XYZ file of C-alpha atoms in Angstrom:
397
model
C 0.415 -51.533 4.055
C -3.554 -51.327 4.181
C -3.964 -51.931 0.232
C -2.310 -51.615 -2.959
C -5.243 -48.941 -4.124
C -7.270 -46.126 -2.352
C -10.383 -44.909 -4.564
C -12.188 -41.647 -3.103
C -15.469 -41.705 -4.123
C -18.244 -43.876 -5.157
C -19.922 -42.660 -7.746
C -20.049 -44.201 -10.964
C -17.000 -43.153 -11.631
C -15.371 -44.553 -8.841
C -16.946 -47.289 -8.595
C -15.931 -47.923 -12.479
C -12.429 -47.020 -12.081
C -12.802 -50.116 -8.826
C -14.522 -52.597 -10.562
C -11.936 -51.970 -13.608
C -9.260 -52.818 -11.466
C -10.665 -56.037 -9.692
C -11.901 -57.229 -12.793
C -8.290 -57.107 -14.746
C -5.734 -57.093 -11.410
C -7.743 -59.360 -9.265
C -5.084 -59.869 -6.913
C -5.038 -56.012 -5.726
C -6.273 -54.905 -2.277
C -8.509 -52.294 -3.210
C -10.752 -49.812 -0.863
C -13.734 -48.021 -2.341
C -14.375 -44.863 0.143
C -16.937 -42.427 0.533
C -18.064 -39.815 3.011
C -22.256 -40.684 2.587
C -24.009 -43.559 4.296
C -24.488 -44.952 0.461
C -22.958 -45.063 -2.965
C -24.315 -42.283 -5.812
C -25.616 -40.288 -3.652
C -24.676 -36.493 -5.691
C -24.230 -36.453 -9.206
C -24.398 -39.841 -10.347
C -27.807 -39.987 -8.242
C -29.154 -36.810 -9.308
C -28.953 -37.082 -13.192
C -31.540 -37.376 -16.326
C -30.209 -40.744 -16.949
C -29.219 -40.129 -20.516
C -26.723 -42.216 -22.269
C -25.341 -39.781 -24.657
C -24.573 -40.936 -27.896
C -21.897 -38.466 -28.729
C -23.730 -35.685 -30.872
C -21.644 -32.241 -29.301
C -17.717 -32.785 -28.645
C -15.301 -31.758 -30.600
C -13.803 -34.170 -32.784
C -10.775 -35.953 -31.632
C -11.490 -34.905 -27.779
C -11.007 -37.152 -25.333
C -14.944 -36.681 -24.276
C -15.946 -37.645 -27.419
C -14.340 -41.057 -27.665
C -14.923 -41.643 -24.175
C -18.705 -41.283 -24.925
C -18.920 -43.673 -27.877
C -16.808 -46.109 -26.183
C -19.047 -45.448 -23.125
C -22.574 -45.837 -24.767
C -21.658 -49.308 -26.224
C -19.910 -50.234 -22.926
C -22.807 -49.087 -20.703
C -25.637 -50.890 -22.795
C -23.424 -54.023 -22.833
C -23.037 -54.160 -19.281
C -26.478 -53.599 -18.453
C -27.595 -56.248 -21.233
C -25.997 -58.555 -19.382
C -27.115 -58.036 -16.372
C -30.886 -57.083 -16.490
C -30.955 -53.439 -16.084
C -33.153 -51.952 -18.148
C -32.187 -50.045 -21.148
C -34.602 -47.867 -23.074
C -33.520 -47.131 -26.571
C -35.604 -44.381 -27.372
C -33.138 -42.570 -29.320
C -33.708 -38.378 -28.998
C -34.888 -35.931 -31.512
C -32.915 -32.112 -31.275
C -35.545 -29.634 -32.545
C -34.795 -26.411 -34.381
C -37.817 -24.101 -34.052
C -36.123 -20.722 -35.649
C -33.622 -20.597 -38.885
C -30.947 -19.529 -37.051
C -31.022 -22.906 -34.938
C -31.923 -24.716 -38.552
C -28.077 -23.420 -39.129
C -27.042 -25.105 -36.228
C -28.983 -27.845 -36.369
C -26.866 -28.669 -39.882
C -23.605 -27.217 -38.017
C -24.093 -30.457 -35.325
C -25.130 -32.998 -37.765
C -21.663 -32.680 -39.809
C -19.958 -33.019 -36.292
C -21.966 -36.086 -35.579
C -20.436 -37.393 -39.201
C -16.854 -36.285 -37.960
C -17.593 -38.357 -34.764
C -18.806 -41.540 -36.637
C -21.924 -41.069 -35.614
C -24.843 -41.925 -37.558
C -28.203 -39.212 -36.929
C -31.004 -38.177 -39.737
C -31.984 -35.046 -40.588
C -35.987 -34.465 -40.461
C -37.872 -31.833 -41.881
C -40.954 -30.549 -40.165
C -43.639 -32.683 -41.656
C -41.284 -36.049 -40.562
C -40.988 -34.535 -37.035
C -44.553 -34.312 -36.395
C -44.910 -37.719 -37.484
C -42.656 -39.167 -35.610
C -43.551 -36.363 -32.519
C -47.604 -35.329 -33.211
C -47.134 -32.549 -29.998
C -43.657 -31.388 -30.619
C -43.344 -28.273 -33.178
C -40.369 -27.507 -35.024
C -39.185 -26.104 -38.150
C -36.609 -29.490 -38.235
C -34.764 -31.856 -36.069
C -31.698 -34.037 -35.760
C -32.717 -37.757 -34.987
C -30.372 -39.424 -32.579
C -31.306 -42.979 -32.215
C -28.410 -43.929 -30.238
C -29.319 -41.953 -27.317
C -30.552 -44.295 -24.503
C -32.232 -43.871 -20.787
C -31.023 -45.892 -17.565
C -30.981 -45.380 -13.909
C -27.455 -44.867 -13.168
C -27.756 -45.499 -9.597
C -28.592 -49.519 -10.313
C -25.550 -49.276 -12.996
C -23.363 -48.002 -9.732
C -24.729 -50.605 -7.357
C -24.145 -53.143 -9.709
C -20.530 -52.343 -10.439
C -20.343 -51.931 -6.383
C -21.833 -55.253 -6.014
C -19.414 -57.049 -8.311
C -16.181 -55.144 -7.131
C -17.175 -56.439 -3.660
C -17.965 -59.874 -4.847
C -14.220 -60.216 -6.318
C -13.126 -58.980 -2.555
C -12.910 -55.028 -3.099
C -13.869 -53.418 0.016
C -16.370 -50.884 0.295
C -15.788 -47.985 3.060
C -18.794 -46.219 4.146
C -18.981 -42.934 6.161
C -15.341 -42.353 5.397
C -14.762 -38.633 4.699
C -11.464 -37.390 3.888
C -9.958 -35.344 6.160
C -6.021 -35.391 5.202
C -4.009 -37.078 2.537
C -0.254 -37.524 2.321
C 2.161 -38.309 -0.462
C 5.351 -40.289 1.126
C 8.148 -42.037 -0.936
C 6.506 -45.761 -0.722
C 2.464 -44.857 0.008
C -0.270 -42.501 0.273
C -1.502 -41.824 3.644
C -5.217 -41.315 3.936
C -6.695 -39.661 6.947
C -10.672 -40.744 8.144
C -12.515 -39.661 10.980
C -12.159 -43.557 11.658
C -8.831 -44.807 10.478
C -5.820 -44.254 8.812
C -4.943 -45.992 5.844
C -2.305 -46.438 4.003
C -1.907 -47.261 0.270
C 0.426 -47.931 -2.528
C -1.645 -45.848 -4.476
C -4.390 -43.224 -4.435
C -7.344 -42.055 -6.840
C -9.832 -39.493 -5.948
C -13.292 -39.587 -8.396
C -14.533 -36.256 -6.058
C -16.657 -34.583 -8.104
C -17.770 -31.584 -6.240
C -14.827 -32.078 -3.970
C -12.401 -32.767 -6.744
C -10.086 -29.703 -6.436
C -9.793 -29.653 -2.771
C -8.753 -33.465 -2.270
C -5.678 -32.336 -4.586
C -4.967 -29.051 -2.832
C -5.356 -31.631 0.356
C -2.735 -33.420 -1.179
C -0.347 -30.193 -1.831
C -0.540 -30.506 -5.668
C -1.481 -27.747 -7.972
C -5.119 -27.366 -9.609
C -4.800 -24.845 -12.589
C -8.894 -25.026 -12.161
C -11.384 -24.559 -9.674
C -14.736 -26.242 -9.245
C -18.271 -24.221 -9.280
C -21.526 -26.112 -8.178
C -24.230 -25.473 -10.980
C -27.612 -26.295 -9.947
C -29.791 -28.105 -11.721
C -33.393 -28.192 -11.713
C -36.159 -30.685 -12.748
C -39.800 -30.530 -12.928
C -41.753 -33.765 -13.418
C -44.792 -34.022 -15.858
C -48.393 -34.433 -15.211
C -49.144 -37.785 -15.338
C -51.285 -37.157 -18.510
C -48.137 -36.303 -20.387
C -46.409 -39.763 -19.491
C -46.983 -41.178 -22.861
C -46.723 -38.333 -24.935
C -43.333 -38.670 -26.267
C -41.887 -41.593 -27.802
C -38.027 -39.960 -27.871
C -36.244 -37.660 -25.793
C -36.804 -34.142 -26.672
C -33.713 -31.591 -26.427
C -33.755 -28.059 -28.019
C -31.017 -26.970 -30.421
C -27.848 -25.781 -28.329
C -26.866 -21.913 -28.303
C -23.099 -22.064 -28.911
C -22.943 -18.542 -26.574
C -24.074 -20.683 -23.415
C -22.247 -23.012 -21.336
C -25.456 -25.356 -21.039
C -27.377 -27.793 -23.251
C -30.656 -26.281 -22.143
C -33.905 -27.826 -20.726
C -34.997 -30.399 -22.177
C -37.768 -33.901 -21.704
C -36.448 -36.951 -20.613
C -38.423 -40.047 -20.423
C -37.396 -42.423 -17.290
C -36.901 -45.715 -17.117
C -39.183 -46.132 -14.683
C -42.015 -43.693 -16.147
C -42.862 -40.854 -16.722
C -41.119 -37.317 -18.138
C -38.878 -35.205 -16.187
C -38.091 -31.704 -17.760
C -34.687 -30.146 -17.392
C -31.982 -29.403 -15.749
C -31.439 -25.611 -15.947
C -28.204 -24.405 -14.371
C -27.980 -21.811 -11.920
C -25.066 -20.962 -9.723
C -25.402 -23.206 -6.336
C -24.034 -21.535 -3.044
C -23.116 -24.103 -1.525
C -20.775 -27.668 -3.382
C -23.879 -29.545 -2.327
C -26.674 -26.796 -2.721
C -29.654 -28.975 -3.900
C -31.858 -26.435 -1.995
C -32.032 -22.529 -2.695
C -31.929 -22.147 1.405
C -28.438 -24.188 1.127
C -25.545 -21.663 1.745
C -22.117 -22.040 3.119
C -21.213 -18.602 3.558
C -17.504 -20.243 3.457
C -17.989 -21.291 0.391
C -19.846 -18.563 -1.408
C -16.538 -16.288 0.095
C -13.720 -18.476 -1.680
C -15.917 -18.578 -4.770
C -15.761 -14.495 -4.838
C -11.875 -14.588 -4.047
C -11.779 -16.473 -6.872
C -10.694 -14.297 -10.035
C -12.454 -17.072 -12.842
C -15.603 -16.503 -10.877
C -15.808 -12.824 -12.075
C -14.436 -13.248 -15.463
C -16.802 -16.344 -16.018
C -19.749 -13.667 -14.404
C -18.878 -11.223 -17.282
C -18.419 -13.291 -20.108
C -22.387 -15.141 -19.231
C -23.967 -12.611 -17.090
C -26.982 -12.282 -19.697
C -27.178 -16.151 -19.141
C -26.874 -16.182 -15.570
C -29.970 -13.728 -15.718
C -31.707 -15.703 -17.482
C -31.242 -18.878 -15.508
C -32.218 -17.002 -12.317
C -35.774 -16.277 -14.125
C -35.839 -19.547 -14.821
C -34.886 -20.836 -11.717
C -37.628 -18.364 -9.313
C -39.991 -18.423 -12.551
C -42.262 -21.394 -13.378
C -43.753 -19.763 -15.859
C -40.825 -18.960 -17.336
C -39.594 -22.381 -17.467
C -42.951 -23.532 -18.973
C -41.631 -20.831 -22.089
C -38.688 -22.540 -22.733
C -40.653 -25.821 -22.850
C -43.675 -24.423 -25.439
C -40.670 -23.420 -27.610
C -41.650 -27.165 -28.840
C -43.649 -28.629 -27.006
C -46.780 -25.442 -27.154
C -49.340 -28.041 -25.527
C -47.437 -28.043 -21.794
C -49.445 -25.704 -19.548
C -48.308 -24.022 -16.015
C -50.120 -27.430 -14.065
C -48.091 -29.794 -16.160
C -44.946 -28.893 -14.133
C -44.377 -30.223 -10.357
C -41.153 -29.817 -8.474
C -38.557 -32.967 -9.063
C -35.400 -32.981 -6.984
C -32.423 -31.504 -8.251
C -28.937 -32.186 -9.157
C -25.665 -30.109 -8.641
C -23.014 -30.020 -11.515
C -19.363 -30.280 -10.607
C -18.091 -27.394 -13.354
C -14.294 -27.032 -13.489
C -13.218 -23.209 -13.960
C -9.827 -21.676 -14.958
C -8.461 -18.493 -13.609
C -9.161 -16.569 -16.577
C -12.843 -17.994 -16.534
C -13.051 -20.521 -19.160
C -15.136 -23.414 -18.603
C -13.416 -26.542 -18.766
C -15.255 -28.992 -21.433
C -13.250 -31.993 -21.368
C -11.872 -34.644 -19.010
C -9.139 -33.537 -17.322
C -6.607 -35.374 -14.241
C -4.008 -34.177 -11.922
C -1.150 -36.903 -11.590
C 2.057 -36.955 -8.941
C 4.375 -40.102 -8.270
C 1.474 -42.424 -6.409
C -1.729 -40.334 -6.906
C -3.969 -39.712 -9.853
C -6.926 -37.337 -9.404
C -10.211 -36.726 -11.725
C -10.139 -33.197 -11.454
C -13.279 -32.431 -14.047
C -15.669 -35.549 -15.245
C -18.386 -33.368 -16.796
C -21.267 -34.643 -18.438
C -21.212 -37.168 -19.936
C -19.213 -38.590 -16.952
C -22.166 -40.930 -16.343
C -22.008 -42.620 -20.054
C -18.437 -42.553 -20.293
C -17.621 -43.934 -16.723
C -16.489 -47.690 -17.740
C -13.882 -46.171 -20.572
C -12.614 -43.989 -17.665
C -12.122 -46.066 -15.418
C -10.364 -48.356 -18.171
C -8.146 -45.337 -18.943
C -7.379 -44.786 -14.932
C -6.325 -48.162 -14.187
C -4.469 -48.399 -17.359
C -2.225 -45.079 -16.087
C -2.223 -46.885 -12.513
C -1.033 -50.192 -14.391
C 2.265 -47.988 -15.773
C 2.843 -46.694 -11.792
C 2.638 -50.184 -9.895
């Protein structure tokens, strides 16, 4: 047999869920695969780099301890080795009465979550925040930046260092489940395995129909957009600035980011992609866009948000409509603040009856575990997960 594990994927995920295993079963052959030329090259490349401190999941959910464990774990491991970490912390600004309501709604969540935030009146948040305007805001100061991609490559570097293999260029193209191993089909080789994981993201429900198991969910790409900020504005904002949630919408809502490596990037918005790796308007796979309309939680999700969808498509063709959602509180940004960044696409797990799935959620048989939805905030919580996976592969073995 090739190796004890096969691990599809290498984003950070995957290559947490690897570097978990080396690092407490050293003496496991384990593969790291992945179909592009490098590591991180979809979501956990194509992110705003937030570590989330915990401020919108439900009590008691898996996400939400996953995310606290996460944003300890994260700035730990980058502590030690020299990535840099800014703790800038993140204000949410309420700039009607209504969000004021919900501003007060998330702050006794944050309490239920152990998680310590300050409530700010107007006057404190133009102290802290002279150009953002607000009628109050939640002060988060856990919330952290980091480029995820060196956070991947390091974990990459040390799984390989401890004799993990990394497998380049190695797209999936059959799996199968046998009594004793996992057979994985490349356009190169043919490996076999004791065990398998798949960290897919935007492929994540079709490795486990590949593998004959049932997926109660299907996965919808969600473009996200950026713009990046004049330079003049790189210096502007001391936290990250996020507007107040809508509970009606599936999104957080644009918002500005500072980078690690300088700068402010505003967004993501979140418009339907037609294609799993649609970065592009132009990119369609007609194939694609035809499964995702025989798909019944396609319409149902359409009806339930088609005001939002709408909207997103305004914001998506509409610069200056973007801008809008930006003066909400930040009324100093003008049209030639705003220049194209690249984008991301969201991995969205959908049910049949058009709910979108929130939390963390696997697909398990006898010798295969799969990360069916890792939604935000995969990225933070990706060294708890990959705790948690090699834990359930610890029970199998």
């Amino acid at each position: 047999m090739d190796y004890d594990v096969i691990i599809v994927g290498a984003g950070i995920v995957g290559a947490a869920t690897a570097w978990q295993l080396q690092r407490t079963r050293p003496g496991l052959r384990i593969a790291l695969l992945d179909k592009e030329a490098a590591p991180a090259q979809h979501q956990s490349g194509h992110n705003s780099g937030v570590i989330h401190a915990g401020v919108y999941y439900p009590p008691g959910s898996l996400k939400a301890r996953l995310c606290r464990e996460g944003a300890s774990a994260t700035k730990a491991f980058c502590r030690e080795r020299g990535i840099a970490v800014d703790n800038c912390g993140k204000l949410i600004v309420a700039t009607t009465a209504l969000e004021q309501q919900r501003l007060r709604a998330l702050q006794q969540r944050c309490q239920h979550n152990a998680l310590a935030v300050k409530y700010l009146g107007a006057a404190a948040l133009r102290e802290r925040e002279p150009r953002v305007s607000g009628l109050a805001a939640l002060w988060v100061a856990e919330t952290a930046v980091v480029d995820f991609r060196r956070v991947c490559a390091a974990l990459i570097e040390e799984f390989q260092a401890r004799g993990g293999e990394l497998l380049l260029g190695a797209e999936v193209q059959q799996l199968q489940e046998r009594a004793a191993e996992v057979v994985v089909e490349t356009a190169a080789a043919s490996l076999r395995a004791r065990q398998l994981v798949t960290c897919a993201g935007l492929m994540a429900d079709r490795l486990v129909a590949m593998m004959g198991l049932p997926c109660e969910v299907r996965i919808l790409p969600f473009r996200g957009e950026f713009y990046r900020l004049n330079a003049r504005c790189d210096n502007w904002f001391s936290h990250l600035i996020y507007p107040v949630p809508d509970p009606a919408m599936p999104f957080l809502g644009v918002h500005l980011t500072r980078t690690v490596n300088g700068g402010v990037i505003a967004g993501p918005n979140a418009v339907l992609a037609l294609a799993r790796e649609g970065y592009r308007r132009a990119d369609i796979d007609f194939r694609e866009v035809g499964s995702m309309l025989r798909f019944p939680g396609f319409w149902r999700l359409l009806s339930r948000h088609w005001q939002a969808g709408v909207a997103e498509l305004a914001n998506s063709f509409s610069r200056r409509h973007y801008l809008q959602l930006l003066q909400r509180y930040c009324p100093e940004l003008q049209l030639g603040d705003l220049s194209p960044a690249p984008s991301g696409v969201r991995a969205q797990a959908v049910t049949r009856t058009g709910e979108l799935v929130q939390d963390f959620r696997f697909v398990r048989s006898a010798r295969s575990l799969h990360v069916v939805n890792a939604p935000s905030p995969a990225a933070t919580s990706a060294l708890p997960i990959g705790a948690h996976i090699a834990a359930q592969l610890a029970v199998q073995s």
